[in-house]
Each structure stands twice: as structure tokens, then as C-alpha cells.
JSON list of C-alpha atoms in Angstrom, two decimals:
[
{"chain": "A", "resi": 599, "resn": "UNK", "atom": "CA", "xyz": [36.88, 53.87, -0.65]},
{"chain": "A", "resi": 600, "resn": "UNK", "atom": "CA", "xyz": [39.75, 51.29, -0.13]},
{"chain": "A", "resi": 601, "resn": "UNK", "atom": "CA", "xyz": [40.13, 52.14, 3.41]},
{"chain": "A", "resi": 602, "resn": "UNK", "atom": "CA", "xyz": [35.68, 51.86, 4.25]},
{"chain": "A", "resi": 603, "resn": "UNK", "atom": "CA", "xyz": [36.53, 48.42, 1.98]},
{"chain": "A", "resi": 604, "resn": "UNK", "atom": "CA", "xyz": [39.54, 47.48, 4.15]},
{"chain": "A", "resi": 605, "resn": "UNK", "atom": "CA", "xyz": [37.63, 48.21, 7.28]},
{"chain": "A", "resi": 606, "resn": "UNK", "atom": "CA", "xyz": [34.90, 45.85, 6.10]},
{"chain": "A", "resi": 607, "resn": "UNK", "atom": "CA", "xyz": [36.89, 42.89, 5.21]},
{"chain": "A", "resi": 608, "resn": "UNK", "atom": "CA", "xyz": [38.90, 43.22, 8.38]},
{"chain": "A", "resi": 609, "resn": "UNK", "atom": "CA", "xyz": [34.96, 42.96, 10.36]},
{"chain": "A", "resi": 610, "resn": "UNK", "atom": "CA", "xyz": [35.66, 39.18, 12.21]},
{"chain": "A", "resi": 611, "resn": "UNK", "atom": "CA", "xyz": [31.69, 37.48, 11.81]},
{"chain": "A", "resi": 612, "resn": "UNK", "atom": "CA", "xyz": [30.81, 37.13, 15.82]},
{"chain": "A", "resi": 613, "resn": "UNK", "atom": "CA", "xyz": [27.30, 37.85, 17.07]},
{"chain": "A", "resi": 614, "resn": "UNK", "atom": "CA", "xyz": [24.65, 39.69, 15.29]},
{"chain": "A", "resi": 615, "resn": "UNK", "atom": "CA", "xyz": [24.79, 42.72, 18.19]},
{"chain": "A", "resi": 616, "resn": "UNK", "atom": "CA", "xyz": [28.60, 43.09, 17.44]},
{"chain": "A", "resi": 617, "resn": "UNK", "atom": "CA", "xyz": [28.47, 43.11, 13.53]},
{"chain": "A", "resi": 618, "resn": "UNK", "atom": "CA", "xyz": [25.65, 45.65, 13.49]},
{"chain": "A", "resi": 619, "resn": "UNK", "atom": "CA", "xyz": [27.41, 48.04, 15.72]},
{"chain": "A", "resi": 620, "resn": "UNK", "atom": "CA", "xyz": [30.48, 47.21, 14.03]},
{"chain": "A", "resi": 621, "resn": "UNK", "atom": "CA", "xyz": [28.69, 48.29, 10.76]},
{"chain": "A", "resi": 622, "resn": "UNK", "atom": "CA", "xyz": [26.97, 51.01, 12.36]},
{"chain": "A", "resi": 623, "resn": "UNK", "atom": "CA", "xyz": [30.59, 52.37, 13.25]},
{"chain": "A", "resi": 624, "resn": "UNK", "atom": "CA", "xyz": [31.67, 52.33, 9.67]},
{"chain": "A", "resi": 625, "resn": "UNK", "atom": "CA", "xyz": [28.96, 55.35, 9.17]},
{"chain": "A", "resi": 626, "resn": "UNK", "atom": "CA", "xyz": [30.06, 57.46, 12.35]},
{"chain": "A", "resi": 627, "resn": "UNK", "atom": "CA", "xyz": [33.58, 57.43, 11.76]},
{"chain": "A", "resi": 628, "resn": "UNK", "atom": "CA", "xyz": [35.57, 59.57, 9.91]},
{"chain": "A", "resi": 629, "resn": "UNK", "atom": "CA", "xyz": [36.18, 57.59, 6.84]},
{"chain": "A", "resi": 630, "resn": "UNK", "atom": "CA", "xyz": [32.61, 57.86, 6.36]},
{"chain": "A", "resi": 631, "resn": "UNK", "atom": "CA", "xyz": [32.55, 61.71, 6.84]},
{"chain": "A", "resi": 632, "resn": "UNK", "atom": "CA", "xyz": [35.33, 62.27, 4.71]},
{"chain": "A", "resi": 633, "resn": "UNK", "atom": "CA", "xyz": [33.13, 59.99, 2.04]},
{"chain": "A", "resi": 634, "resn": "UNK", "atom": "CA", "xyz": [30.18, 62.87, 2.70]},
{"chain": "A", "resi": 635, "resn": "UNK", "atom": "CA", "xyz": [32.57, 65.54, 1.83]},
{"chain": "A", "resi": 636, "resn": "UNK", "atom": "CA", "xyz": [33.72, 63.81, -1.17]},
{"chain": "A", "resi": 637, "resn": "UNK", "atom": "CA", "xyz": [29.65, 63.69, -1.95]},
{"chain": "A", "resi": 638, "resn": "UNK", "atom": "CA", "xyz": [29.11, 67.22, -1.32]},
{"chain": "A", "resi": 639, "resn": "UNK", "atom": "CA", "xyz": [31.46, 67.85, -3.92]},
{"chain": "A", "resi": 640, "resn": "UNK", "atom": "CA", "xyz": [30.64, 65.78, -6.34]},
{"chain": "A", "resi": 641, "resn": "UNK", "atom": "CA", "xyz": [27.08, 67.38, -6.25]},
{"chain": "A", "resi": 642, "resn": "UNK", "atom": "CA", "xyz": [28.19, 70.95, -7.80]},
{"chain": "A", "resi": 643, "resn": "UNK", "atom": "CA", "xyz": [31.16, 69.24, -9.68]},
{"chain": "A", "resi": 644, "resn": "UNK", "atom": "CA", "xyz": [29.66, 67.11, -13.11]},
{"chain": "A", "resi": 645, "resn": "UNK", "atom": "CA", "xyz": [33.01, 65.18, -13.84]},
{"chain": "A", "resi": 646, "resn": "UNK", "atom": "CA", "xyz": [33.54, 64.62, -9.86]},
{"chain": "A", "resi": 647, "resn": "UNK", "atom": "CA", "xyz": [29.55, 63.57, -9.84]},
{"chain": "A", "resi": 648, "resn": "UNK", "atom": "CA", "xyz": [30.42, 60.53, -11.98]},
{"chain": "A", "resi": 649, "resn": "UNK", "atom": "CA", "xyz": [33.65, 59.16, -10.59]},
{"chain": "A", "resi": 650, "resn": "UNK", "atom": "CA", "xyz": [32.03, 59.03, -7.28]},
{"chain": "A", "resi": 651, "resn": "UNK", "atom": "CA", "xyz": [28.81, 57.60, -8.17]},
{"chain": "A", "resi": 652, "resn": "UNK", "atom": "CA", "xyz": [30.52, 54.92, -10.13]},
{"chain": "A", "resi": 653, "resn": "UNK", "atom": "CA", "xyz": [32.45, 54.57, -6.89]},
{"chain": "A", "resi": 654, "resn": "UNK", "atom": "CA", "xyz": [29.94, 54.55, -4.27]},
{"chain": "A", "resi": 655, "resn": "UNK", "atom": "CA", "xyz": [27.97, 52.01, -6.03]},
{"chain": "A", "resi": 656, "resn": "UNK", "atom": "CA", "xyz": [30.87, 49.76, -5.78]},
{"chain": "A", "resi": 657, "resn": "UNK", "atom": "CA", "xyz": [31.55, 50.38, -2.23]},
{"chain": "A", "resi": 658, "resn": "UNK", "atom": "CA", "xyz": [27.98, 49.86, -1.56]},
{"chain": "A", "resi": 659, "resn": "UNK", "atom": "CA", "xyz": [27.71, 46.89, -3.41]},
{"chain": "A", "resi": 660, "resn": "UNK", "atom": "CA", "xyz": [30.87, 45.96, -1.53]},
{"chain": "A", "resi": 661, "resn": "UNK", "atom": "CA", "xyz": [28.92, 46.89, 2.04]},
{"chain": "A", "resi": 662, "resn": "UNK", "atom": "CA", "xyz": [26.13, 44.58, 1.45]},
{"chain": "A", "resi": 663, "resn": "UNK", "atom": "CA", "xyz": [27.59, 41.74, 1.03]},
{"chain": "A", "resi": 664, "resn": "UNK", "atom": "CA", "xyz": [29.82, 41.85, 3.44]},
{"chain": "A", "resi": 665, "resn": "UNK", "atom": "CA", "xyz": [26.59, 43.03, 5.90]},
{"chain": "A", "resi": 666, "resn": "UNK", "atom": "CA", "xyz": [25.02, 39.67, 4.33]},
{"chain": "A", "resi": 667, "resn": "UNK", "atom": "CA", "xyz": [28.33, 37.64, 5.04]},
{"chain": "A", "resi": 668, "resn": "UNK", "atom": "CA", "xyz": [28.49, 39.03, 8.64]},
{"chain": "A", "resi": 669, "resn": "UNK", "atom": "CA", "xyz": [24.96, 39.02, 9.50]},
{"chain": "A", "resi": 670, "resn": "UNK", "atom": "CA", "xyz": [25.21, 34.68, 8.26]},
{"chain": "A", "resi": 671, "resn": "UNK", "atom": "CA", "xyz": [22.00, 35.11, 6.24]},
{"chain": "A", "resi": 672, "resn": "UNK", "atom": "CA", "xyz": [21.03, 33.98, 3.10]},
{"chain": "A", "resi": 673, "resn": "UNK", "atom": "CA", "xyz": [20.36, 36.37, 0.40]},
{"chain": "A", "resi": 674, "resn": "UNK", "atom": "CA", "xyz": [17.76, 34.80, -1.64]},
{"chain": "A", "resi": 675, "resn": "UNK", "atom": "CA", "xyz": [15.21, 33.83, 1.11]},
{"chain": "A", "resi": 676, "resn": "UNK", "atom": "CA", "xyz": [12.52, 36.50, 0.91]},
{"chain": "A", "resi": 677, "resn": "UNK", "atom": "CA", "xyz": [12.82, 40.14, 2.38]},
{"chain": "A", "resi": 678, "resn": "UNK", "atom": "CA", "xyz": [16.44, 39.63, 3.47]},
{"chain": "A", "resi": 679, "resn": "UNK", "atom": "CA", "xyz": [18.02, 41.53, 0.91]},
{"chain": "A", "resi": 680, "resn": "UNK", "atom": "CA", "xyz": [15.93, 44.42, 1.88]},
{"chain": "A", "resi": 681, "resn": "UNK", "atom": "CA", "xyz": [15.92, 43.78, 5.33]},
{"chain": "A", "resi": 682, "resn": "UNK", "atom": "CA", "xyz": [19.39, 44.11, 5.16]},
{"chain": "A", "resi": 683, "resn": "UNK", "atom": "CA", "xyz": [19.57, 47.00, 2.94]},
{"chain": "A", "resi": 684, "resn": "UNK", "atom": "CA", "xyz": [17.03, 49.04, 5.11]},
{"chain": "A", "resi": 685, "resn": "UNK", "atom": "CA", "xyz": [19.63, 48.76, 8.44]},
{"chain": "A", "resi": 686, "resn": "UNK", "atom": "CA", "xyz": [22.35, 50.13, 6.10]},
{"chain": "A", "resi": 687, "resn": "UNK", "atom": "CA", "xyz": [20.04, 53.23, 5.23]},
{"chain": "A", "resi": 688, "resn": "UNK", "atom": "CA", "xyz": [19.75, 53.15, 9.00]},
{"chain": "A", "resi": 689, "resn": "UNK", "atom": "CA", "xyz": [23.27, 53.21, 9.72]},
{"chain": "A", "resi": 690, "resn": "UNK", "atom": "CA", "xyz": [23.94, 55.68, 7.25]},
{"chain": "A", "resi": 691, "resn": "UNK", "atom": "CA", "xyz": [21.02, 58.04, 8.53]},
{"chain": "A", "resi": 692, "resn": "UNK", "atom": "CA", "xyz": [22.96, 57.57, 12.31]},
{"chain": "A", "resi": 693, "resn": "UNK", "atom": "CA", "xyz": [26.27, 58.60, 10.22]},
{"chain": "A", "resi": 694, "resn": "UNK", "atom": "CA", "xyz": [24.72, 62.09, 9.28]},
{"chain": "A", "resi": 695, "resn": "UNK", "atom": "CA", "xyz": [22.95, 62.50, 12.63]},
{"chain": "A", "resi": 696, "resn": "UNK", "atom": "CA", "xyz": [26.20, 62.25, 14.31]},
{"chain": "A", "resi": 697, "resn": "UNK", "atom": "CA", "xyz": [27.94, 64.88, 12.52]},
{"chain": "A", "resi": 698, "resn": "UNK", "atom": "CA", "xyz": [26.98, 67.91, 13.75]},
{"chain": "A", "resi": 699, "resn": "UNK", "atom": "CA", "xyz": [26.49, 66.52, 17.92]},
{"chain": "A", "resi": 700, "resn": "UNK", "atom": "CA", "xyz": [27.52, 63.60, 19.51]},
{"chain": "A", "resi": 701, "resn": "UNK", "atom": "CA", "xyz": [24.71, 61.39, 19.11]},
{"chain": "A", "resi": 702, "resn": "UNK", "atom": "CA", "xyz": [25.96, 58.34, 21.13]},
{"chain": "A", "resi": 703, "resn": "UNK", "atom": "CA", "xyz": [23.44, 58.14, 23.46]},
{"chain": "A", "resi": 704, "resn": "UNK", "atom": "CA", "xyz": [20.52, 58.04, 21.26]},
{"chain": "A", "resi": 705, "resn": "UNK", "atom": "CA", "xyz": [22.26, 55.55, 18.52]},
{"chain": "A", "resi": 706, "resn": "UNK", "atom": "CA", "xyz": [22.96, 53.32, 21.29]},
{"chain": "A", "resi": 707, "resn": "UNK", "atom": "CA", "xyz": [19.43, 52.49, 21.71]},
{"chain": "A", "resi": 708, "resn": "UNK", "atom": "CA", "xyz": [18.83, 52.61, 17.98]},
{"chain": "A", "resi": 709, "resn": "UNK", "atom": "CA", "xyz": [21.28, 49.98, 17.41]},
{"chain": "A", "resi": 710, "resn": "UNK", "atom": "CA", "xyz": [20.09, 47.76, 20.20]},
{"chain": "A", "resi": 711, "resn": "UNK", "atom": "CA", "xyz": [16.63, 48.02, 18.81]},
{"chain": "A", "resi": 712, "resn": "UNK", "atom": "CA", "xyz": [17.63, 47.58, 15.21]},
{"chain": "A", "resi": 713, "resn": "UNK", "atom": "CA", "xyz": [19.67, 44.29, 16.89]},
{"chain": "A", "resi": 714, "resn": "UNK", "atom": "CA", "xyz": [16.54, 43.33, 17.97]},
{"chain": "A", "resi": 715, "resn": "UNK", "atom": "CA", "xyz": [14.60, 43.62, 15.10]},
{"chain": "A", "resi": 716, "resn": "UNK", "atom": "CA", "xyz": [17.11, 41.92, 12.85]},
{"chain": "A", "resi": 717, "resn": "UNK", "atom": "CA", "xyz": [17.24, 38.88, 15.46]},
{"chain": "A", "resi": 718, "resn": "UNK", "atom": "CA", "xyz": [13.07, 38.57, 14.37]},
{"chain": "A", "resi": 719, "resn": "UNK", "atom": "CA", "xyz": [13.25, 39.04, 10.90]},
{"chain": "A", "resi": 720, "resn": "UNK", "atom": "CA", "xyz": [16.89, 37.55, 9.41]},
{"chain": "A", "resi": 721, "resn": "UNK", "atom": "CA", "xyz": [16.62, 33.11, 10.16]},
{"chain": "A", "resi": 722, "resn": "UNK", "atom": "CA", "xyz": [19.49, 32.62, 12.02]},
{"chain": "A", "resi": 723, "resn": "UNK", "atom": "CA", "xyz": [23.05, 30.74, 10.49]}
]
């Protein structure tokens, strides 16, 4: 968790298309496959279950507002939050299709298009 938290803070704010493939890389890489392991885990183990849950809702509390920070949106204007929080279930759904096959290709074009959409519906800084 301190290294995906690291790896966030150390994200320099440049354009939109870098910080969501930037983001998008924190879900394909092997910290966050190591996370899904950790999850796995925690699902047959009750006292492992509650550490990590307690720890993955700080770490995703932790993504989103450094998303929101690196996206330079504002938070409280309507549907951003969500917005937001909707290309993170994205980027985590692109995290599990890449495990098993090298998805590049396709998440390529998924990122460019979810670049795309977030250009429309975040106001710009």
C-alpha cells in the first residue's frame, strides 16, 4: 500500500492524456497485482479480510484524490466525483483484464477513449 501511495504522489500533474495513462498504469503493474493477491486472500481469511479492507479504503481514498489533484478538477462541481470515480473502476477493470494476456493493444484505445471522454465531461483547470 505504501509503495501504490508512493507511486501516486510521485505522478508530476501534466496533461489529462498523461495522468490517465499514468493512473491507468498503477492498475497493470505489479504493485497492483500483488494488491489482488493480497485480496484473494483476504477473501477466505476473516482476520486478513479486515486489515485489508481497512487498508484498501485508505489507499482508495488516497487514489482519488490524487486522480482529482492530477486530473485539476474540482470536486464539488456536479458529477465529477463520480466521473472520476467511474475511470478508476475503469482502470481497475483494465488491471484484471491484463492479468491473464497482454492486453496492451486493446487498453490503448480504451484509455484514449476514456481521455476523450474525460476532456467532455471534467471543466478544464
Amino acid at each position: 500500500a505504501e509503495q501504490r501511495s508512493t507511486a501516486l504522489r510521485g505522478l508530476p500533474g501534466r496533461d489529462r492524456a498523461a495522468v490517465v495513462a499514468a493512473l491507468v498504469d498503477l492498475y497493470t503493474g505489479p504493485l497492483f497485482r500483488a494488491a489482488l493477491q493480497l485480496w484473494v486472500a483476504a477473501a477466505h481469511e476473516p482476520q486478513l479480510h479486515a486489515r485489508v479492507v481497512e487498508l484498501e479504503a485508505r489507499v482508495g481514498r488516497e487514489t482519488h484524490r490524487m486522480a482529482i489533484r492530477l486530473l485539476a478538477v474540482d470536486e464539488s462541481a456536479p458529477g465529477v466525483r463520480e466521473t472520476v470515480q467511474g475511470f478508476l473502476d475503469m482502470a481497475r477493470g483494465l488491471g484484471l483484464a491484463n492479468l491473464l494476456t497482454d492486453d496492451r493493444a486493446r487498453r490503448e484505445r480504451v484509455v484514449h477513449q476514456w481521455t476523450t471522454l474525460l476532456e467532455m465531461a471534467l471543466p478544464g483547470p
